[in-house]
Short mmCIF file of C-alpha atoms in Angstrom, two decimals:
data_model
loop_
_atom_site.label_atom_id
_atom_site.label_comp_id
_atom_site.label_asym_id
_atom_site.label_seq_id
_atom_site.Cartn_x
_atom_site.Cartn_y
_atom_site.Cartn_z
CA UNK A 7 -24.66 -3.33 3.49
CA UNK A 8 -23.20 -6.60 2.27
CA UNK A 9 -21.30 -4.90 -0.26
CA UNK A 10 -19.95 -2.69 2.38
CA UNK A 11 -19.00 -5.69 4.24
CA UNK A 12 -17.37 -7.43 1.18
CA UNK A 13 -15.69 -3.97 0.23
CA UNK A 14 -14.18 -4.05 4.10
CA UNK A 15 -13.26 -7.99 3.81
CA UNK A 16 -11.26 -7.24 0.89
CA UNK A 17 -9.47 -4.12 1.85
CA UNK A 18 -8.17 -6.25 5.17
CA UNK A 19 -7.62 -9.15 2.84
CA UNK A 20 -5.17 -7.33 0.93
CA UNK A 21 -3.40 -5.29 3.89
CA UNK A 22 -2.68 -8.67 5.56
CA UNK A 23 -1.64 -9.85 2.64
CA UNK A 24 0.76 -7.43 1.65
CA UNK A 25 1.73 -6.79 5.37
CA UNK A 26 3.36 -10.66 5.56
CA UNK A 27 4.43 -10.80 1.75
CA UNK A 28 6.05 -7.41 1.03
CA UNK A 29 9.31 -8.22 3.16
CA UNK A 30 9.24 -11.91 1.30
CA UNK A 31 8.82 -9.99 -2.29
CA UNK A 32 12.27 -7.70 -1.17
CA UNK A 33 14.29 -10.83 0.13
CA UNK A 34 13.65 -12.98 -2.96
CA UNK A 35 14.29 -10.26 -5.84
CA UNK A 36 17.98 -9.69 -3.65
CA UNK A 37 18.24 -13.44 -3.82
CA UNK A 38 17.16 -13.94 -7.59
CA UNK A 39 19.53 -10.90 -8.51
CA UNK A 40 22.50 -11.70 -6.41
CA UNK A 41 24.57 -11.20 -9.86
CA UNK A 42 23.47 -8.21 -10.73
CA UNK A 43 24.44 -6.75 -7.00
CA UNK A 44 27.63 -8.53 -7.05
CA UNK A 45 28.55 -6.36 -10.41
CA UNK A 46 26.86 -2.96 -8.91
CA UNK A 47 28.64 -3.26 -5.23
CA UNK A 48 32.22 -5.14 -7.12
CA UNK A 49 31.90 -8.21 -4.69
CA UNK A 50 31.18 -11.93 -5.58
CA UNK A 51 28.08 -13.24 -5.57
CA UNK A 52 28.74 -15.00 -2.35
CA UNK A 53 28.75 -12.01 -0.59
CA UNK A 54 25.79 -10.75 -1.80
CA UNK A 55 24.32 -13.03 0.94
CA UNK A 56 25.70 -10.42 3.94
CA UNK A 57 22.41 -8.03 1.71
CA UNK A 58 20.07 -10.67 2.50
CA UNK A 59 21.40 -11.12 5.98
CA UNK A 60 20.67 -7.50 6.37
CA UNK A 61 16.86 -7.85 5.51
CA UNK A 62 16.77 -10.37 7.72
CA UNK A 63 17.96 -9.11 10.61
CA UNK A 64 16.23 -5.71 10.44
CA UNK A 65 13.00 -8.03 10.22
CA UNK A 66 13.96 -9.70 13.33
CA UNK A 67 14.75 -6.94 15.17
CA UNK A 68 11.76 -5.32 14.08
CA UNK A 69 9.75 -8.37 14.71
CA UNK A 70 11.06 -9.02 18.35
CA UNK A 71 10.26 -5.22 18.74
CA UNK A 72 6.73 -5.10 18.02
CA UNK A 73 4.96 -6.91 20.84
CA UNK A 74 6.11 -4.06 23.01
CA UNK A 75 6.16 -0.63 20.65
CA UNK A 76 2.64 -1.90 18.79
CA UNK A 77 -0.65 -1.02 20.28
CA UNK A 78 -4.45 -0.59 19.36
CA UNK A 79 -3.94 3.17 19.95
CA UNK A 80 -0.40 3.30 18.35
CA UNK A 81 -0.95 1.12 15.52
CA UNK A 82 -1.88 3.82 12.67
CA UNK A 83 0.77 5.91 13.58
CA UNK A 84 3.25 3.37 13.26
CA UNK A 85 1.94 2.16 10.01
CA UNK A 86 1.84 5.10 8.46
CA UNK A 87 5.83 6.00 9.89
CA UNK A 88 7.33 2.57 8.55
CA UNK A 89 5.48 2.88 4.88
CA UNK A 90 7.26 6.30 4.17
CA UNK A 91 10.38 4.81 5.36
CA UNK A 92 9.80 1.43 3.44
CA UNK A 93 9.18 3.66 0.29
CA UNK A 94 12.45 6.03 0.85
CA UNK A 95 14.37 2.88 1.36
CA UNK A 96 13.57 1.27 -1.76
CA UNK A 97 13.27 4.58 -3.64
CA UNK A 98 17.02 5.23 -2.39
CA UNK A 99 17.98 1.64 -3.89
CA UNK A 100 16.32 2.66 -7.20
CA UNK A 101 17.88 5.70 -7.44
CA UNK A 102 21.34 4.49 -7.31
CA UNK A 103 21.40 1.63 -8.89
CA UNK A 104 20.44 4.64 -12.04
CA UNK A 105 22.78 7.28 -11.06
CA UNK A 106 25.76 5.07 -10.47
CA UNK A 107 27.59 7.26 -8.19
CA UNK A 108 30.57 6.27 -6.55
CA UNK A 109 31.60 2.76 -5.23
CA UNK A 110 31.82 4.05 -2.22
CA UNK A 111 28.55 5.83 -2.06
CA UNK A 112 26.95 2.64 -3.26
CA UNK A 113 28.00 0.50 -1.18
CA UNK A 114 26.58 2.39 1.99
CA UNK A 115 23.08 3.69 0.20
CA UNK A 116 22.62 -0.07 -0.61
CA UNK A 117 23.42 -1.65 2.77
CA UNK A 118 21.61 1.50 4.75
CA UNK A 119 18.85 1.52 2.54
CA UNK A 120 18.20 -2.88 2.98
CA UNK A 121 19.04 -2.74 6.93
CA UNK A 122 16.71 0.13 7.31
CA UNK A 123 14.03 -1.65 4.60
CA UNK A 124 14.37 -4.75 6.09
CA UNK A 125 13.30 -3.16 9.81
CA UNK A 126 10.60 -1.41 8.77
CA UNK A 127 8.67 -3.60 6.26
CA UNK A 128 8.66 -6.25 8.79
CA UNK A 129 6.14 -4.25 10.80
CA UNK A 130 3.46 -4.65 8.69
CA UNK A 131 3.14 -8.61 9.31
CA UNK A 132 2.24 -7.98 13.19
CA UNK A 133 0.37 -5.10 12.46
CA UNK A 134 -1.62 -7.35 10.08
CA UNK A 135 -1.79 -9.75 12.82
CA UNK A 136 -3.21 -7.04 14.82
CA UNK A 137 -6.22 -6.55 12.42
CA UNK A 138 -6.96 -10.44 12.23
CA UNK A 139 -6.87 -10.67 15.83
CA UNK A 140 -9.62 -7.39 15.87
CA UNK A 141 -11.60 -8.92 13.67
CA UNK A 142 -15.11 -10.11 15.90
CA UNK A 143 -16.14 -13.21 13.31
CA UNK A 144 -14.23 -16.37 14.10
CA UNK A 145 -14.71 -18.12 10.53
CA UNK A 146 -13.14 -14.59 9.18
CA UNK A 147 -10.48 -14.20 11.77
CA UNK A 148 -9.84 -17.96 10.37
CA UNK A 149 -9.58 -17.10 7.06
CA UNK A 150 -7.08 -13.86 7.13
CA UNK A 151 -4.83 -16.08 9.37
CA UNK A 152 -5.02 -18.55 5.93
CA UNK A 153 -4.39 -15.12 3.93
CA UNK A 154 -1.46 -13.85 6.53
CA UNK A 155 -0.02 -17.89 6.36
CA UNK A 156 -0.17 -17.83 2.69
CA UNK A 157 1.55 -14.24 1.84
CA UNK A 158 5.15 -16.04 2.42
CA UNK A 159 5.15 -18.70 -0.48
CA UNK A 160 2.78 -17.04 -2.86
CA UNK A 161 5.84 -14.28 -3.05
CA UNK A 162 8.15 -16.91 -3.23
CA UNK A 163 5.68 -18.02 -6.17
CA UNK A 164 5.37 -14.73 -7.79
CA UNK A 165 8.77 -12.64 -7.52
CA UNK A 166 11.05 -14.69 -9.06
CA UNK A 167 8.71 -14.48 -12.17
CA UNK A 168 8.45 -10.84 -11.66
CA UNK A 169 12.13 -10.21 -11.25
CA UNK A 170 12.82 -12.33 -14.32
CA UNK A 171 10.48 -10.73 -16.91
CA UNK A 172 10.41 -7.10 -15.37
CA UNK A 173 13.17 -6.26 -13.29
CA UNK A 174 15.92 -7.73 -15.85
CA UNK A 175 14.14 -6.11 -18.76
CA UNK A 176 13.46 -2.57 -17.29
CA UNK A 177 15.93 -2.59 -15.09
CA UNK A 178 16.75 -3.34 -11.53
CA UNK A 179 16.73 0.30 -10.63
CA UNK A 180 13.71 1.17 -12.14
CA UNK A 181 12.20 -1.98 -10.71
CA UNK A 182 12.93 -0.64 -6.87
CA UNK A 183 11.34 2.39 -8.12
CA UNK A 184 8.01 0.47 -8.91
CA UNK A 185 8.56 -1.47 -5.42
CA UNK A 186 8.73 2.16 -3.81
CA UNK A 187 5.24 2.38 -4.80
CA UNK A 188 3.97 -0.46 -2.93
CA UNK A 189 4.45 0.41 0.76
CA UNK A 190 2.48 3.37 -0.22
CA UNK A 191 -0.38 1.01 -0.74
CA UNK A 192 -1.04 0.94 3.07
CA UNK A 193 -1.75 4.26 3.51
CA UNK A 194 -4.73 4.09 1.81
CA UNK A 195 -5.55 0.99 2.88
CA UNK A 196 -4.76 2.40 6.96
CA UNK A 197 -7.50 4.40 7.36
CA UNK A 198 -9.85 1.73 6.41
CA UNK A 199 -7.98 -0.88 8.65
CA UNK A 200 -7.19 0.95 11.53
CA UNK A 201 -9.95 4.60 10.98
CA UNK A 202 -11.91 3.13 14.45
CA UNK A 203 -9.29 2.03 16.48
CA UNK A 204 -7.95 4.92 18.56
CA UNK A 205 -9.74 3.71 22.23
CA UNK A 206 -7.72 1.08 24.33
CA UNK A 207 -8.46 -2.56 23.95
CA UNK A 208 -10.15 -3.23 26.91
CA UNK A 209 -10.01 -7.27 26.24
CA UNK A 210 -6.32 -7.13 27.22
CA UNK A 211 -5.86 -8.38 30.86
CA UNK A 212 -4.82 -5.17 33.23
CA UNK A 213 -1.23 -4.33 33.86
CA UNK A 214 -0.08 -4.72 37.36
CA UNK A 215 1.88 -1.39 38.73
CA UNK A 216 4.83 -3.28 39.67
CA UNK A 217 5.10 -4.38 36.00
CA UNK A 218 8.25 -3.04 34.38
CA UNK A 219 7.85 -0.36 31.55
CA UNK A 220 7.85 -1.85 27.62
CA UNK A 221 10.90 -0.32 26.83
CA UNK A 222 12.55 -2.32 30.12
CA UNK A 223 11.24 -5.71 28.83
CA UNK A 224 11.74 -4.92 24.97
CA UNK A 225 15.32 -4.04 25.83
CA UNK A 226 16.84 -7.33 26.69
CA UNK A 227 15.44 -9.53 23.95
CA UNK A 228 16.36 -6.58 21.86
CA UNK A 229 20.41 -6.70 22.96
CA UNK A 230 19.59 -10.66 22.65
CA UNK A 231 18.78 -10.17 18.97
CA UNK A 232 22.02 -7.38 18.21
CA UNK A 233 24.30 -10.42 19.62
CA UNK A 234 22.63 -13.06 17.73
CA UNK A 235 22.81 -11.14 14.31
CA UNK A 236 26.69 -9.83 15.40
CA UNK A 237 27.39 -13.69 15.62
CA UNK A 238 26.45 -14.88 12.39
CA UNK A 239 27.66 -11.99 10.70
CA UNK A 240 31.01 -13.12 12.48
CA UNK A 241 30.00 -16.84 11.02
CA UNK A 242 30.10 -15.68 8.02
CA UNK A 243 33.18 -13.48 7.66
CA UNK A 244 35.65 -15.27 9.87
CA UNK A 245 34.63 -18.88 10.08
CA UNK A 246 32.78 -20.27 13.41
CA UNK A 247 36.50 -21.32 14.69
CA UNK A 248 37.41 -17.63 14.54
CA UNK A 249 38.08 -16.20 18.68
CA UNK A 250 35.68 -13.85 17.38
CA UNK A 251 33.04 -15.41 16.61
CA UNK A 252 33.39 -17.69 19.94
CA UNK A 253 33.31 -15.03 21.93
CA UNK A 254 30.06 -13.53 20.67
CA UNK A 255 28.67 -17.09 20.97
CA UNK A 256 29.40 -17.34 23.90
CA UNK A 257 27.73 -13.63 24.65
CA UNK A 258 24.78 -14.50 23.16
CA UNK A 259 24.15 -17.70 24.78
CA UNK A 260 24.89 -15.67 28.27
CA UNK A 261 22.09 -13.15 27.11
CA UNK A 262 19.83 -16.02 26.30
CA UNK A 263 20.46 -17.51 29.63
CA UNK A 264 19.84 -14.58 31.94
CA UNK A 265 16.75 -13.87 29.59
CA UNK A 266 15.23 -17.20 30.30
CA UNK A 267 15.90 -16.71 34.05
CA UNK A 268 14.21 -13.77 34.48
CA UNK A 269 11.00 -14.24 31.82
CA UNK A 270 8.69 -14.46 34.84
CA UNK A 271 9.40 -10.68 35.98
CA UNK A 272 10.38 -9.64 31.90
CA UNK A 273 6.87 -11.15 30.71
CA UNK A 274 4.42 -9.57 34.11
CA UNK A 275 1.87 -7.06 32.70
CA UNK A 276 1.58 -8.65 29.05
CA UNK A 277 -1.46 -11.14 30.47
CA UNK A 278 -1.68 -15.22 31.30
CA UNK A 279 0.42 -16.88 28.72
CA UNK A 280 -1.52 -20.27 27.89
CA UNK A 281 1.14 -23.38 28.39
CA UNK A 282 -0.62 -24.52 24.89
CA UNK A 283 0.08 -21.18 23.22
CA UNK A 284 3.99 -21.88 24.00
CA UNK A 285 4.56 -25.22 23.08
CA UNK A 286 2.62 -24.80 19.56
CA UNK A 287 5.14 -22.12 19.31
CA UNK A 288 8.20 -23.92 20.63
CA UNK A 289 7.19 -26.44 17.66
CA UNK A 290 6.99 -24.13 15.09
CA UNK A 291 10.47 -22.48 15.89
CA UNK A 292 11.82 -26.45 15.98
CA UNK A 293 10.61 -27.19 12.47
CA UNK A 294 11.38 -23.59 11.06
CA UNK A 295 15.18 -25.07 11.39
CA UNK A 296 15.11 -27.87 8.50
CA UNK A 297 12.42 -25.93 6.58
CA UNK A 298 15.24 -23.25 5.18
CA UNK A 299 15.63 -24.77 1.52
CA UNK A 300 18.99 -23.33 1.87
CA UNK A 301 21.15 -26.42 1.74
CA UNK A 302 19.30 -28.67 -0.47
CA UNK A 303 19.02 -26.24 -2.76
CA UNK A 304 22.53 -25.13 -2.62
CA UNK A 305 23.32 -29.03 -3.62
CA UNK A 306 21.41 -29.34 -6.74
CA UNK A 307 23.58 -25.94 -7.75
CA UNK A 308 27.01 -27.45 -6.46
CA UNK A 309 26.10 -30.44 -8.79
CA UNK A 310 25.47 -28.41 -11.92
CA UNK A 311 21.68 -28.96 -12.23
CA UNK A 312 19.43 -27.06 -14.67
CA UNK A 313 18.56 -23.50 -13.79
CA UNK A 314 14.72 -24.53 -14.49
CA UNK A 315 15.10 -27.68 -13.00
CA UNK A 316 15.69 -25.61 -9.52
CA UNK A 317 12.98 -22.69 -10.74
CA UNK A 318 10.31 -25.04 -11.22
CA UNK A 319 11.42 -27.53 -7.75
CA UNK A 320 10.81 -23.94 -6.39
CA UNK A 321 7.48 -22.89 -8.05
CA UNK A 322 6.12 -26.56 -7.12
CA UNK A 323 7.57 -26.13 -3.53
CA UNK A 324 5.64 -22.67 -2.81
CA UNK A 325 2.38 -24.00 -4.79
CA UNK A 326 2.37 -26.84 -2.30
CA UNK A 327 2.43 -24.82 0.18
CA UNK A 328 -0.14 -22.46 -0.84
CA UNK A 329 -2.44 -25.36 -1.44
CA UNK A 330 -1.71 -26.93 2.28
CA UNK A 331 -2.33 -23.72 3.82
CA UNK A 332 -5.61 -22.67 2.27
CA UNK A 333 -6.70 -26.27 2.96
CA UNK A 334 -5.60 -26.56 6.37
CA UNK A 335 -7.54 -23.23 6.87
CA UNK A 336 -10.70 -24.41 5.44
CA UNK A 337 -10.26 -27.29 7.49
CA UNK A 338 -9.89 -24.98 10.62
CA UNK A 339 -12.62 -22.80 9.64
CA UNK A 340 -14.90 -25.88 9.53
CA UNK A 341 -13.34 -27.88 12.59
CA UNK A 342 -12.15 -25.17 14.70
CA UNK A 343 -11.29 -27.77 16.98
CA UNK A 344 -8.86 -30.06 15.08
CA UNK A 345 -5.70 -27.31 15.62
CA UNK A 346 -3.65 -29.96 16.97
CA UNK A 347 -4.59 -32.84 14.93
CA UNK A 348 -3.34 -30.86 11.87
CA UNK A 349 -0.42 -30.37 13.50
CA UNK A 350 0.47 -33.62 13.95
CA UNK A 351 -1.07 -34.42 10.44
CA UNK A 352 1.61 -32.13 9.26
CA UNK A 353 4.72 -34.11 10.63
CA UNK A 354 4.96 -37.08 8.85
CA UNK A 355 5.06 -34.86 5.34
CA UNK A 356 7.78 -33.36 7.05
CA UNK A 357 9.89 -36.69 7.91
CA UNK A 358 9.29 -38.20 4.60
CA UNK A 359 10.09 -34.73 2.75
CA UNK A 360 13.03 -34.19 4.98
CA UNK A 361 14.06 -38.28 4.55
CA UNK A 362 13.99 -37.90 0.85
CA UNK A 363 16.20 -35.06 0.64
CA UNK A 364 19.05 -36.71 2.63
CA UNK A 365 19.08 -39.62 0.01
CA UNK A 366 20.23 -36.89 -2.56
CA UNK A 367 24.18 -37.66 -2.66
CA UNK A 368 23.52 -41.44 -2.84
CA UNK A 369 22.53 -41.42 -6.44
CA UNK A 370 22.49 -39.66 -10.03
CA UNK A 371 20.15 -36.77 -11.00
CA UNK A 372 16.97 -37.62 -9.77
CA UNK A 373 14.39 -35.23 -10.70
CA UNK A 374 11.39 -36.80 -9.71
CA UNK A 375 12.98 -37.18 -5.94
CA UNK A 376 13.67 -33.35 -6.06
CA UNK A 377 10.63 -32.41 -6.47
CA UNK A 378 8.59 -34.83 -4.73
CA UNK A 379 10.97 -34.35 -1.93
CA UNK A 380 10.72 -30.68 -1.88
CA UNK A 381 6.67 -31.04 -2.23
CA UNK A 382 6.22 -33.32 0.71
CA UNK A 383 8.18 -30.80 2.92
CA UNK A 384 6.60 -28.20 2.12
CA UNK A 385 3.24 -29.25 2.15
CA UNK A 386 4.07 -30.16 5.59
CA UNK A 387 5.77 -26.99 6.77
CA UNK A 388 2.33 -25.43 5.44
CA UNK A 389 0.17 -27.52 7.23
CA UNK A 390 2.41 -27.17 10.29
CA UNK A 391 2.05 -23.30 10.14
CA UNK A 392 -1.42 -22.43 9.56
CA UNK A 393 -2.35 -25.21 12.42
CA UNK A 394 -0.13 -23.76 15.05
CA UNK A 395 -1.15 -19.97 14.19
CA UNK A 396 -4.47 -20.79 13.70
CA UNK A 397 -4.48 -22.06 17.64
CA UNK A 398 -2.58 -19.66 18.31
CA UNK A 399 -4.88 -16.88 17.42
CA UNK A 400 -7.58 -18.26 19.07
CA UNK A 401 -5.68 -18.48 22.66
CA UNK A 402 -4.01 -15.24 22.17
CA UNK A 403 -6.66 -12.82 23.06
CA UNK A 404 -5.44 -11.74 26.38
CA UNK A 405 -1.74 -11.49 25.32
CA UNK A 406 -0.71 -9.30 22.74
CA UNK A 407 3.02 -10.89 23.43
CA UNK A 408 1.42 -14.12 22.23
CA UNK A 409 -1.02 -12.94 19.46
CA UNK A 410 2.25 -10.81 17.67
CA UNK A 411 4.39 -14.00 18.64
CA UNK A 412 4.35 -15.89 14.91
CA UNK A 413 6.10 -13.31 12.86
CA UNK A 414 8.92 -13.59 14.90
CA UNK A 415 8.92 -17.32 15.40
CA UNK A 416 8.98 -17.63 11.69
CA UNK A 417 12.06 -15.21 10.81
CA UNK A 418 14.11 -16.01 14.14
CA UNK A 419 13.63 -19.99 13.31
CA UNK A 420 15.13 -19.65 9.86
CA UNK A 421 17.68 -17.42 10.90
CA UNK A 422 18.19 -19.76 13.72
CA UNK A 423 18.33 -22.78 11.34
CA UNK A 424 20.09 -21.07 8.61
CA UNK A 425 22.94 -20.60 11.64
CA UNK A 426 22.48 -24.08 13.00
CA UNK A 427 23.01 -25.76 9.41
CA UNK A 428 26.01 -23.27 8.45
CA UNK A 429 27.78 -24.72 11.51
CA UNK A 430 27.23 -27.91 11.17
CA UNK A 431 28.21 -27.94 7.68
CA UNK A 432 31.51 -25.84 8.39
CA UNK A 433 32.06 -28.18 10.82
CA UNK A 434 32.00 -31.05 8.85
CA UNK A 435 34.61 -29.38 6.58
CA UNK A 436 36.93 -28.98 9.36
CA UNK A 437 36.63 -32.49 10.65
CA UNK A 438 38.33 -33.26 6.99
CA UNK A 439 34.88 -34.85 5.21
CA UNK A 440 34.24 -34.08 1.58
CA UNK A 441 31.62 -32.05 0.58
CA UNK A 442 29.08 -34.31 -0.17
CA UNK A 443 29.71 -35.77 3.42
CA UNK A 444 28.80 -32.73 4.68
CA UNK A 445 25.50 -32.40 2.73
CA UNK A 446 24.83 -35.49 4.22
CA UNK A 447 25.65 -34.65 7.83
CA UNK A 448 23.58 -31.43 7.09
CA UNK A 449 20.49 -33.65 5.88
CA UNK A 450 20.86 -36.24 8.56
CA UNK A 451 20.51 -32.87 11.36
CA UNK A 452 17.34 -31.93 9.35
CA UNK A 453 15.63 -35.26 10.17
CA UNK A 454 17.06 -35.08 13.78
CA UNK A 455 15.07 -31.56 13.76
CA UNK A 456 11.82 -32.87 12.73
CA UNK A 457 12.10 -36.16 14.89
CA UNK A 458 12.35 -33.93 18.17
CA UNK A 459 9.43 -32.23 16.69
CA UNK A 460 7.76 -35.30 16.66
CA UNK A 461 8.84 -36.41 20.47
CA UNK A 462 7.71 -32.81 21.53
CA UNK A 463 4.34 -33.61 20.04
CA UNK A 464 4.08 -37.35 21.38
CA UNK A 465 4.83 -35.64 25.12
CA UNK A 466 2.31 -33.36 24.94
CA UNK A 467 -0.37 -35.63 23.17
CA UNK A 468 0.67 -38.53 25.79
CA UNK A 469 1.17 -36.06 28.97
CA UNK A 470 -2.88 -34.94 28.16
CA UNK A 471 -1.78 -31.60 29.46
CA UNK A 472 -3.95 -28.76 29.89
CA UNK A 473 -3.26 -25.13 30.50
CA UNK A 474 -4.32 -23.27 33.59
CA UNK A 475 -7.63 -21.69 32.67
CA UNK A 476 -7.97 -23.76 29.30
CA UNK A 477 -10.86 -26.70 28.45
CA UNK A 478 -10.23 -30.25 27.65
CA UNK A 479 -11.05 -28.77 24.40
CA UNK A 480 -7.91 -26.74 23.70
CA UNK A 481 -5.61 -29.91 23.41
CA UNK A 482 -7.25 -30.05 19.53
CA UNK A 483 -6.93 -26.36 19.46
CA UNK A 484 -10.22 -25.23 20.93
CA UNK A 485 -10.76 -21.82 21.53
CA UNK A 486 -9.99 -21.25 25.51
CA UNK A 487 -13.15 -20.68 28.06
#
């Protein structure tokens, strides 16, 4: 029997940790081959970035999606849908990169094939979430949410290795063929994950009959997304002073507006939202907007650093956070209680990471500052993380809006950020600084970012608020009465 059990605990293990770190594994081998599709699609490397952008925003749309298309009864079906079209996708990639057809008929295979790729992997992270959260024993629930936390960086870890010493030695084609094959993983894995769960979860609160349909509340935050993504594709493309992309700023900030008006009727039927739940969330999105690596990174490049200099800043920045996440888990799993504390823990990692980085331009190649820099935030944003999901979780139970919630925090907050920091560094450019000024400016909004963070967390702390329905307990994270 307790093999059965440890046979079951591993098969879930590696589901949820596949389900959060395939869509990582396809972003970073785009990323670490950017010059390889810049030859293949005859564009610079630059605008390789719009193939990344695509991932991306099929995950988001996917990921904004799922609260309201997922269910307990719907959830192998939907599985089993998005792992053939993962596999196609990828498949389709692998395909032509061999055959070579046409420019033409490469460019649209590659961008349908990543749009559709990038909506349909990104699935499998709330549908992982989905497991955890059915999962009866707290300390195991506990530790898959370390596992689901962890999947991010440890592919971070892992593919650049892989694309390096298999994908530019086989091939990239044939090394989207031997992706292909991975997606195809869940379906044997579904049947163990999902075999008993065809009956109606009967812990979710009841939906009132006036509550409108999912497909009425998906829609808006859905058409919220499509303008969001239309924007920064306009960003990009144009410029932010382009008429263009003002005017779908200025839709999408309309969109946002009416959608916060009208959560209260949008949100009825999907069960009590706990006020603790939200903030822990708000929190997460705020510090998801220094946390890209996108600009500090892009620095060390600008300024002709060493290729392994920025591979191994990278490999010590995802072990770091590996290492915070499985500890802040333990931690959890031990002191269920502290949720909270570790979040705060996490911030000052954070400021000091984040203050590091924006001494950068003042000095000569430092290496020791870019990697202790790049440790310190990380090991914060990993803290940070596993804290707020692991509370989360725990005061989720009665809202599936809530419990699929992360995913989409995490990929909407570094969109978001990558879009914040792109502005703000255009905009710098424009106001006539040089382009170390604007690294600086860009740095100096990072610490801004993790200061209101901070205030958030001091207000809440201060205020001694409590939820509606919650214990005294849940201001450290306790699980709600």
């Amino acid at each position: 029997m307790h093999r059965l059990l440890a046979l079951e605990g591993l098969i879930l293990a590696m589901f949820v940790l596949l389900g959060n770190g395939l869509r990582s594994i396809s972003t970073t081998t785009v990323s670490v081959s950017q010059s390889e599709f810049a030859s293949f699609l005859n564009i610079s490397v630059e605008k390789t970035d719009v193939l990344i952008e695509l991932l991306l925003g099929g995950a988001v749309l996917a990921l904004a999606l799922a609260p309201f298309v997922i269910s307990v009864r719907s959830a192998k079906k939907i599985a089993v849908i998005f792992a053939v079209i993962t596999t196609a996708c990828y498949a389709l990639v692998g395909v032509t990169m061999l055959v070579d057809p046409a420019l033409e008929i490469r460019e649209a295979v590659v961008i349908a094939s990543f749009a559709f790729s990038g909506f349909s992997v990104a699935f499998f992270a709330p549908l992982a979430q989905l497991a955890i959260n059915d999962e009866k024993d707290p300390a195991m629930r506990s530790r898959l949410t370390t596992v689901w936390i962890s999947a991010q960086p440890i592919a971070f870890l892992v593919t650049p290795q892989l694309v390096k010493y298999v994908a530019f030695d086989i091939g990239t084609g044939n090394y989207f063929l031997i992706m292909a094959i991975l997606p195809l993983v869940f379906l044997i894995f579904i049947p163990f994950v999902f075999g008993e769960k065809g009956k109606a979860d009967d812990t979710l609160a009841p939906v009132p009959a006036d509550a409108p349909k999912a497909w009425k509340r998906a829609l808006p935050l859905i058409i919220a997304v499509i303008a969001f993504e239309a924007w920064t594709a306009a960003n990009s493309f144009v410029g932010i002073d382009s008429i263009i992309s003002l005017t779908l700023m200025a839709v999408f900030v309309a969109i946002v507006v009416a959608l916060f008006l009208k959560r209260k009727h949008l949100t009825r039927g999907a069960g009590e939202v706990p006020h603790l739940a939200i903030f822990l969330l708000c929190v997460l999105f705020v510090l998801e907007i220094p946390t890209t690596g996108l600009y500090d990174t892009a620095y060390l490049v600008r300024h002709l650093c060493s290729a392994d200099l920025i591979d191994n800043r990278a490999t010590l920045s995802a072990a770091s956070q590996i290492i915070s996440v499985f500890a802040t888990g333990a931690i959890l799993v031990r002191y269920p209680h502290w949720g909270t504390r570790m979040v705060g823990l996490s911030l000052p990692f954070l400021l000091a990471g984040m203050v590091a980085i924006y001494f950068y331009p003042y000095q000569e190649i430092n290496v020791p500052l870019f990697y202790i820099s790049k440790m310190l935030s990380s090991i914060g944003m990993g803290t940070a993380t596993a804290a707020v999901i692991g509370v989360v979780a725990g005061l989720g139970a009665q809202s599936k809006i809530v419990a699929l919630a992360p995913a989409f925090i995490i990929m909407f907050g570094t969109e978001v950020g990558i879009e914040i920091l792109e502005i703000v560094f255009q905009s710098s450019k424009l106001a006539g600084l040089d382009i170390n000024s604007a690294y600086e400016v860009v740095f100096a909004v990072q610490i801004v970012a993790v200061l209101v963070a901070i205030a958030l967390m001091l207000h809440w702390l201060t205020g001694k608020r409590v939820a509606p329905g919650l214990p005294p307990s849940a201001l450290s994270g306790g699980p709600a009465a």
